[in-house]
Amino acid sequence: MKLPRFSPTQRIALSYAGFALLGAIVLLLPISRRVGVSFTDAVFTAASACYVTGLNTVNTATAWTPFGDAVIALWIQVGGAGITLITTTIYLLMGRKIPFGTRVLMAQDRNFGLVGVVRLFKNILYYSFTIEGVASLLLALYLHFVYGYAWVRAVGIAVFHCISAFNNAGFDIWSNNLEGFHNDAFVVLLTSVLIILGGLGFVVLAELYSYPVRRKLSLHTRIVLLMTAILLVMGTMLIFAFEANASMRELSWPSKVLNAWFMSVSTRTAGFDTIPVGSMREVTWFIMTILMFIGASPGSTGGGIKTTTFYTLMKTAIATIRGNPEIVVGERSIPFEIAHRSLVIFLLSMGVVMGCTLVDAALEPDIPLMKVLFEEVSAFGTVGLSTGITGVIGTPMKWVIIFTMYIGRIGIFTFLLSITQQAQSKARHVPEKIFIG
């Protein structure tokens, strides 16, 4: 019998689904769990780790053993670097040349070009392990000397936390996320740095690393840095404005600024919180929903429609309003092909979120719609923040959330191409204008 041949997009889509299922099977083993866990909750946890989301239907600190925590950390690492991490690393360790088919998968998985993808993947490994390693060392020392953690516990928690933070996963093993550290500037700022670096994208990290020598940044990197700065500052200001006298009213003014900053950083796609999201005002949920939907940057460990997509949409709108024939950025122009793709990503992403939200609303009619929408956007943006409903939703809605996390991780284009790939027709049709607006 002849086995079916899968396209690169289909192989990626199947790999992410299979890896989540494998993780669930491992987590169901007695060595992985402290308490009884249902198959749905195991799949939810493995999918949330593999898709670097951080939503949880069970408490990570009490449900899983140290072995289970290690499995979750490994799944986060693979999910953040890309599903091709395992096979590619094996080839590199063996000193063998990476086959062309694997290179295509690497490029498709990380949304990179095919040229130089192996070198870029080596950079991913280098940056990931270096940044996580240095941060883990600093945090382990801090937890031991400041909080009195035993060395084994300090190292274990530090490694898990730094992997989760750099890969924008949002998993924690403190039971209450980072709420116990809301006045600890070191933990908050170290976590912020990890989240931001992970969310910039590995292409940007590579350019920043070589900037002292090359003294040059690409248009992509400049846009990513600009949008990241704007969204972080605006998010901080808005969260501070609405929560300073609400959920943060008991904090000192420096702590209010610190926590507003952290929640702005985390909302972009990390999923950690120092202030319970459920205690925040509904208007803040709305602001956070927008930030989660935009998300991180291309080629990063984060999700969302991406900063460059949002930027391109804004520049396209401005160019259209002004009647400019080009989308001009400085001394460069963005091709309209990219603008069209950005619009399609935006519309399809909105469709996924709205569609899944409607399904959830039908499944859980007693949960306020804003909380359901927040949960869906958090899942799609692979963020992991929740207003507190994740642990109480029914099994059907859990599977809808798993599906949303899956789409958010592999990308809407990859998902659609994996199920609708067809040969393109060379026929061209006669254009005719219609009235719009």
Short mmCIF file of N, CA, C and O in Angstrom, two decimals, residues 263-342:
data_model
loop_
_atom_site.label_atom_id
_atom_site.label_comp_id
_atom_site.label_asym_id
_atom_site.label_seq_id
_atom_site.Cartn_x
_atom_site.Cartn_y
_atom_site.Cartn_z
N MET A 263 2.57 43.86 33.40
CA MET A 263 1.35 43.35 32.78
C MET A 263 1.28 43.74 31.31
O MET A 263 0.76 42.99 30.48
N SER A 264 1.83 44.90 30.95
CA SER A 264 1.90 45.30 29.55
C SER A 264 2.85 44.38 28.78
O SER A 264 2.55 43.94 27.67
N VAL A 265 3.99 44.05 29.39
CA VAL A 265 4.96 43.13 28.77
C VAL A 265 4.34 41.75 28.60
O VAL A 265 4.38 41.14 27.52
N SER A 266 3.75 41.24 29.68
CA SER A 266 3.23 39.88 29.68
C SER A 266 2.02 39.72 28.76
O SER A 266 1.84 38.67 28.14
N THR A 267 1.20 40.75 28.67
CA THR A 267 -0.01 40.68 27.85
C THR A 267 0.32 40.47 26.38
O THR A 267 -0.48 39.88 25.64
N ARG A 268 1.48 40.92 25.95
CA ARG A 268 1.82 40.82 24.54
C ARG A 268 1.89 39.37 24.07
O ARG A 268 1.70 39.10 22.90
N THR A 269 2.16 38.42 24.96
CA THR A 269 2.06 36.99 24.61
C THR A 269 2.68 36.06 25.63
O THR A 269 2.80 34.87 25.39
N ALA A 270 3.05 36.56 26.82
CA ALA A 270 3.75 35.70 27.78
C ALA A 270 2.82 34.97 28.74
O ALA A 270 2.99 33.79 28.99
N GLY A 271 1.85 35.65 29.32
CA GLY A 271 0.88 34.97 30.16
C GLY A 271 1.18 34.93 31.64
O GLY A 271 0.43 34.33 32.40
N PHE A 272 2.27 35.55 32.10
CA PHE A 272 2.50 35.66 33.54
C PHE A 272 1.69 36.84 34.08
O PHE A 272 1.38 37.77 33.34
N ASP A 273 1.38 36.79 35.36
CA ASP A 273 0.72 37.95 35.97
C ASP A 273 1.22 38.16 37.38
O ASP A 273 1.51 37.20 38.11
N THR A 274 1.36 39.42 37.76
CA THR A 274 1.72 39.79 39.13
C THR A 274 0.49 40.31 39.86
O THR A 274 0.48 40.38 41.08
N ILE A 275 -0.52 40.69 39.09
CA ILE A 275 -1.81 41.13 39.62
C ILE A 275 -2.87 40.20 39.02
O ILE A 275 -2.89 40.01 37.80
N PRO A 276 -3.75 39.60 39.83
CA PRO A 276 -4.76 38.71 39.28
C PRO A 276 -5.60 39.39 38.20
O PRO A 276 -6.19 40.44 38.44
N VAL A 277 -5.63 38.80 37.02
CA VAL A 277 -6.38 39.40 35.91
C VAL A 277 -7.86 39.49 36.23
O VAL A 277 -8.54 40.44 35.87
N GLY A 278 -8.37 38.49 36.96
CA GLY A 278 -9.78 38.48 37.30
C GLY A 278 -10.20 39.64 38.18
O GLY A 278 -11.39 39.98 38.24
N SER A 279 -9.25 40.28 38.88
CA SER A 279 -9.56 41.41 39.75
C SER A 279 -9.52 42.74 39.02
O SER A 279 -9.83 43.78 39.60
N MET A 280 -9.13 42.71 37.75
CA MET A 280 -9.01 43.95 37.00
C MET A 280 -10.35 44.39 36.41
O MET A 280 -11.30 43.62 36.33
N ARG A 281 -10.40 45.64 35.99
CA ARG A 281 -11.63 46.20 35.43
C ARG A 281 -11.85 45.66 34.01
O ARG A 281 -10.91 45.28 33.32
N GLU A 282 -13.10 45.67 33.59
CA GLU A 282 -13.45 45.14 32.27
C GLU A 282 -12.80 45.94 31.15
O GLU A 282 -12.41 45.40 30.12
N VAL A 283 -12.65 47.25 31.34
CA VAL A 283 -12.01 48.08 30.32
C VAL A 283 -10.55 47.67 30.14
O VAL A 283 -10.02 47.72 29.02
N THR A 284 -9.91 47.25 31.23
CA THR A 284 -8.52 46.77 31.14
C THR A 284 -8.47 45.45 30.39
O THR A 284 -7.54 45.23 29.61
N TRP A 285 -9.45 44.59 30.61
CA TRP A 285 -9.53 43.35 29.83
C TRP A 285 -9.61 43.68 28.34
O TRP A 285 -8.98 43.00 27.52
N PHE A 286 -10.38 44.70 28.00
CA PHE A 286 -10.53 45.08 26.59
C PHE A 286 -9.19 45.53 26.01
O PHE A 286 -8.81 45.14 24.90
N ILE A 287 -8.47 46.35 26.77
CA ILE A 287 -7.15 46.82 26.32
C ILE A 287 -6.20 45.64 26.15
O ILE A 287 -5.47 45.53 25.15
N MET A 288 -6.21 44.74 27.12
CA MET A 288 -5.33 43.59 27.08
C MET A 288 -5.69 42.66 25.92
O MET A 288 -4.82 42.04 25.32
N THR A 289 -6.98 42.57 25.61
CA THR A 289 -7.42 41.75 24.48
C THR A 289 -6.82 42.25 23.17
O THR A 289 -6.35 41.47 22.34
N ILE A 290 -6.79 43.57 22.99
CA ILE A 290 -6.19 44.15 21.79
C ILE A 290 -4.69 43.84 21.73
O ILE A 290 -4.15 43.45 20.69
N LEU A 291 -4.01 44.03 22.86
CA LEU A 291 -2.57 43.76 22.91
C LEU A 291 -2.26 42.29 22.65
O LEU A 291 -1.31 41.95 21.95
N MET A 292 -3.08 41.40 23.22
CA MET A 292 -2.88 39.96 23.01
C MET A 292 -3.10 39.59 21.55
O MET A 292 -2.40 38.73 21.00
N PHE A 293 -4.08 40.21 20.91
CA PHE A 293 -4.38 39.90 19.52
C PHE A 293 -3.23 40.32 18.61
O PHE A 293 -2.88 39.61 17.66
N ILE A 294 -2.62 41.47 18.90
CA ILE A 294 -1.45 41.91 18.11
C ILE A 294 -0.27 40.98 18.37
O ILE A 294 0.39 40.52 17.44
N GLY A 295 0.01 40.72 19.63
CA GLY A 295 1.02 39.73 19.98
C GLY A 295 2.46 40.17 19.81
O GLY A 295 2.79 41.35 19.92
N ALA A 296 3.32 39.19 19.56
CA ALA A 296 4.76 39.41 19.46
C ALA A 296 5.17 39.66 18.01
O ALA A 296 4.37 40.12 17.20
N SER A 297 6.40 39.32 17.67
CA SER A 297 6.93 39.59 16.33
C SER A 297 7.21 38.30 15.58
O SER A 297 7.35 37.23 16.20
N PRO A 298 7.30 38.36 14.24
CA PRO A 298 7.52 37.15 13.43
C PRO A 298 8.82 36.43 13.80
O PRO A 298 9.81 37.06 14.15
N GLY A 299 8.78 35.10 13.73
CA GLY A 299 9.97 34.32 14.01
C GLY A 299 10.34 34.28 15.48
O GLY A 299 11.45 33.88 15.83
N SER A 300 9.40 34.68 16.34
CA SER A 300 9.67 34.70 17.78
C SER A 300 9.02 33.50 18.45
O SER A 300 8.45 32.64 17.79
N THR A 301 9.08 33.50 19.78
CA THR A 301 8.42 32.45 20.53
C THR A 301 6.98 32.82 20.87
O THR A 301 6.28 32.06 21.53
N GLY A 302 6.54 34.00 20.45
CA GLY A 302 5.21 34.48 20.77
C GLY A 302 4.21 34.29 19.65
O GLY A 302 4.55 33.87 18.54
N GLY A 303 2.96 34.63 19.93
CA GLY A 303 1.88 34.45 18.96
C GLY A 303 1.25 35.76 18.56
O GLY A 303 1.88 36.82 18.58
N GLY A 304 -0.06 35.71 18.22
CA GLY A 304 -0.76 36.89 17.76
C GLY A 304 -0.61 37.09 16.25
O GLY A 304 0.06 36.32 15.57
N ILE A 305 -1.22 38.15 15.74
CA ILE A 305 -1.09 38.43 14.30
C ILE A 305 0.27 38.99 13.98
O ILE A 305 0.64 39.10 12.82
N LYS A 306 1.02 39.42 14.98
CA LYS A 306 2.39 39.92 14.92
C LYS A 306 2.44 41.45 14.72
O LYS A 306 1.58 42.06 14.09
N THR A 307 3.48 42.03 15.30
CA THR A 307 3.66 43.48 15.29
C THR A 307 3.81 44.02 13.87
O THR A 307 3.28 45.08 13.55
N THR A 308 4.54 43.31 13.03
CA THR A 308 4.77 43.79 11.66
C THR A 308 3.49 43.74 10.83
O THR A 308 3.29 44.58 9.94
N THR A 309 2.62 42.77 11.11
CA THR A 309 1.34 42.71 10.41
C THR A 309 0.49 43.92 10.76
O THR A 309 -0.09 44.58 9.89
N PHE A 310 0.43 44.25 12.05
CA PHE A 310 -0.35 45.40 12.50
C PHE A 310 0.23 46.69 11.93
O PHE A 310 -0.51 47.58 11.47
N TYR A 311 1.54 46.80 11.94
CA TYR A 311 2.21 48.00 11.41
C TYR A 311 1.90 48.16 9.92
O TYR A 311 1.59 49.27 9.45
N THR A 312 1.98 47.07 9.17
CA THR A 312 1.71 47.12 7.73
C THR A 312 0.28 47.54 7.46
O THR A 312 0.01 48.32 6.53
N LEU A 313 -0.66 47.04 8.25
CA LEU A 313 -2.06 47.44 8.09
C LEU A 313 -2.23 48.93 8.32
O LEU A 313 -2.96 49.61 7.56
N MET A 314 -1.60 49.48 9.35
CA MET A 314 -1.70 50.90 9.64
C MET A 314 -1.08 51.75 8.52
O MET A 314 -1.66 52.74 8.09
N LYS A 315 0.09 51.34 8.05
CA LYS A 315 0.75 52.09 6.98
C LYS A 315 -0.03 52.00 5.68
O LYS A 315 -0.09 52.96 4.90
N THR A 316 -0.65 50.85 5.42
CA THR A 316 -1.48 50.69 4.22
C THR A 316 -2.69 51.60 4.28
O THR A 316 -3.06 52.25 3.28
N ALA A 317 -3.32 51.68 5.45
CA ALA A 317 -4.47 52.56 5.62
C ALA A 317 -4.09 54.02 5.40
O ALA A 317 -4.80 54.77 4.72
N ILE A 318 -2.93 54.43 5.96
CA ILE A 318 -2.47 55.81 5.80
C ILE A 318 -2.17 56.11 4.33
O ILE A 318 -2.55 57.17 3.80
N ALA A 319 -1.50 55.17 3.66
CA ALA A 319 -1.18 55.37 2.24
C ALA A 319 -2.45 55.47 1.40
O ALA A 319 -2.54 56.29 0.47
N THR A 320 -3.45 54.67 1.71
CA THR A 320 -4.72 54.70 0.97
C THR A 320 -5.46 56.00 1.19
O THR A 320 -5.98 56.61 0.24
N ILE A 321 -5.49 56.46 2.45
CA ILE A 321 -6.18 57.72 2.76
C ILE A 321 -5.52 58.89 2.05
O ILE A 321 -6.19 59.79 1.54
N ARG A 322 -4.19 58.87 1.99
CA ARG A 322 -3.45 59.97 1.35
C ARG A 322 -3.36 59.83 -0.15
O ARG A 322 -2.88 60.73 -0.84
N GLY A 323 -3.82 58.69 -0.66
CA GLY A 323 -3.77 58.47 -2.10
C GLY A 323 -2.38 58.17 -2.63
O GLY A 323 -2.10 58.35 -3.82
N ASN A 324 -1.49 57.67 -1.76
CA ASN A 324 -0.12 57.34 -2.18
C ASN A 324 -0.10 56.02 -2.94
O ASN A 324 -0.73 55.05 -2.51
N PRO A 325 0.63 55.95 -4.05
CA PRO A 325 0.71 54.68 -4.80
C PRO A 325 1.64 53.66 -4.15
O PRO A 325 1.68 52.51 -4.55
N GLU A 326 2.41 54.09 -3.13
CA GLU A 326 3.34 53.20 -2.44
C GLU A 326 3.12 53.27 -0.93
O GLU A 326 2.65 54.28 -0.41
N ILE A 327 3.50 52.18 -0.27
CA ILE A 327 3.48 52.16 1.21
C ILE A 327 4.90 52.48 1.64
O ILE A 327 5.77 51.61 1.71
N VAL A 328 5.15 53.75 1.92
CA VAL A 328 6.51 54.23 2.15
C VAL A 328 6.86 54.19 3.63
O VAL A 328 6.08 54.63 4.48
N VAL A 329 8.04 53.65 3.92
CA VAL A 329 8.59 53.63 5.27
C VAL A 329 10.02 54.14 5.17
O VAL A 329 10.91 53.44 4.69
N GLY A 330 10.24 55.38 5.61
CA GLY A 330 11.56 55.98 5.45
C GLY A 330 11.93 56.11 3.99
O GLY A 330 11.21 56.74 3.21
N GLU A 331 13.03 55.47 3.61
CA GLU A 331 13.45 55.49 2.21
C GLU A 331 13.16 54.16 1.53
O GLU A 331 13.73 53.85 0.48
N ARG A 332 12.29 53.38 2.10
CA ARG A 332 11.91 52.08 1.53
C ARG A 332 10.40 52.04 1.34
O ARG A 332 9.66 52.89 1.84
N SER A 333 9.94 51.04 0.61
CA SER A 333 8.50 50.84 0.44
C SER A 333 8.18 49.37 0.70
O SER A 333 8.98 48.48 0.40
N ILE A 334 7.00 49.14 1.27
CA ILE A 334 6.54 47.78 1.54
C ILE A 334 5.70 47.32 0.35
O ILE A 334 4.75 48.00 -0.03
N PRO A 335 6.02 46.17 -0.25
CA PRO A 335 5.23 45.68 -1.39
C PRO A 335 3.77 45.48 -1.02
O PRO A 335 3.45 45.05 0.09
N PHE A 336 2.86 45.77 -1.96
CA PHE A 336 1.44 45.59 -1.69
C PHE A 336 1.09 44.12 -1.49
O PHE A 336 0.06 43.80 -0.88
N GLU A 337 1.94 43.22 -1.98
CA GLU A 337 1.71 41.79 -1.74
C GLU A 337 1.73 41.48 -0.25
O GLU A 337 0.91 40.71 0.25
N ILE A 338 2.66 42.13 0.47
CA ILE A 338 2.75 41.93 1.92
C ILE A 338 1.56 42.58 2.60
O ILE A 338 1.01 42.06 3.57
N ALA A 339 1.12 43.74 2.09
CA ALA A 339 -0.05 44.40 2.65
C ALA A 339 -1.29 43.53 2.49
O ALA A 339 -2.10 43.42 3.42
N HIS A 340 -1.45 42.91 1.32
CA HIS A 340 -2.59 42.03 1.09
C HIS A 340 -2.54 40.83 2.04
O HIS A 340 -3.57 40.42 2.61
N ARG A 341 -1.35 40.27 2.20
CA ARG A 341 -1.20 39.12 3.10
C ARG A 341 -1.52 39.52 4.54
O ARG A 341 -2.15 38.76 5.28
N SER A 342 -1.10 40.72 4.94
CA SER A 342 -1.38 41.21 6.29
C SER A 342 -2.88 41.34 6.52
O SER A 342 -3.40 40.98 7.58
#
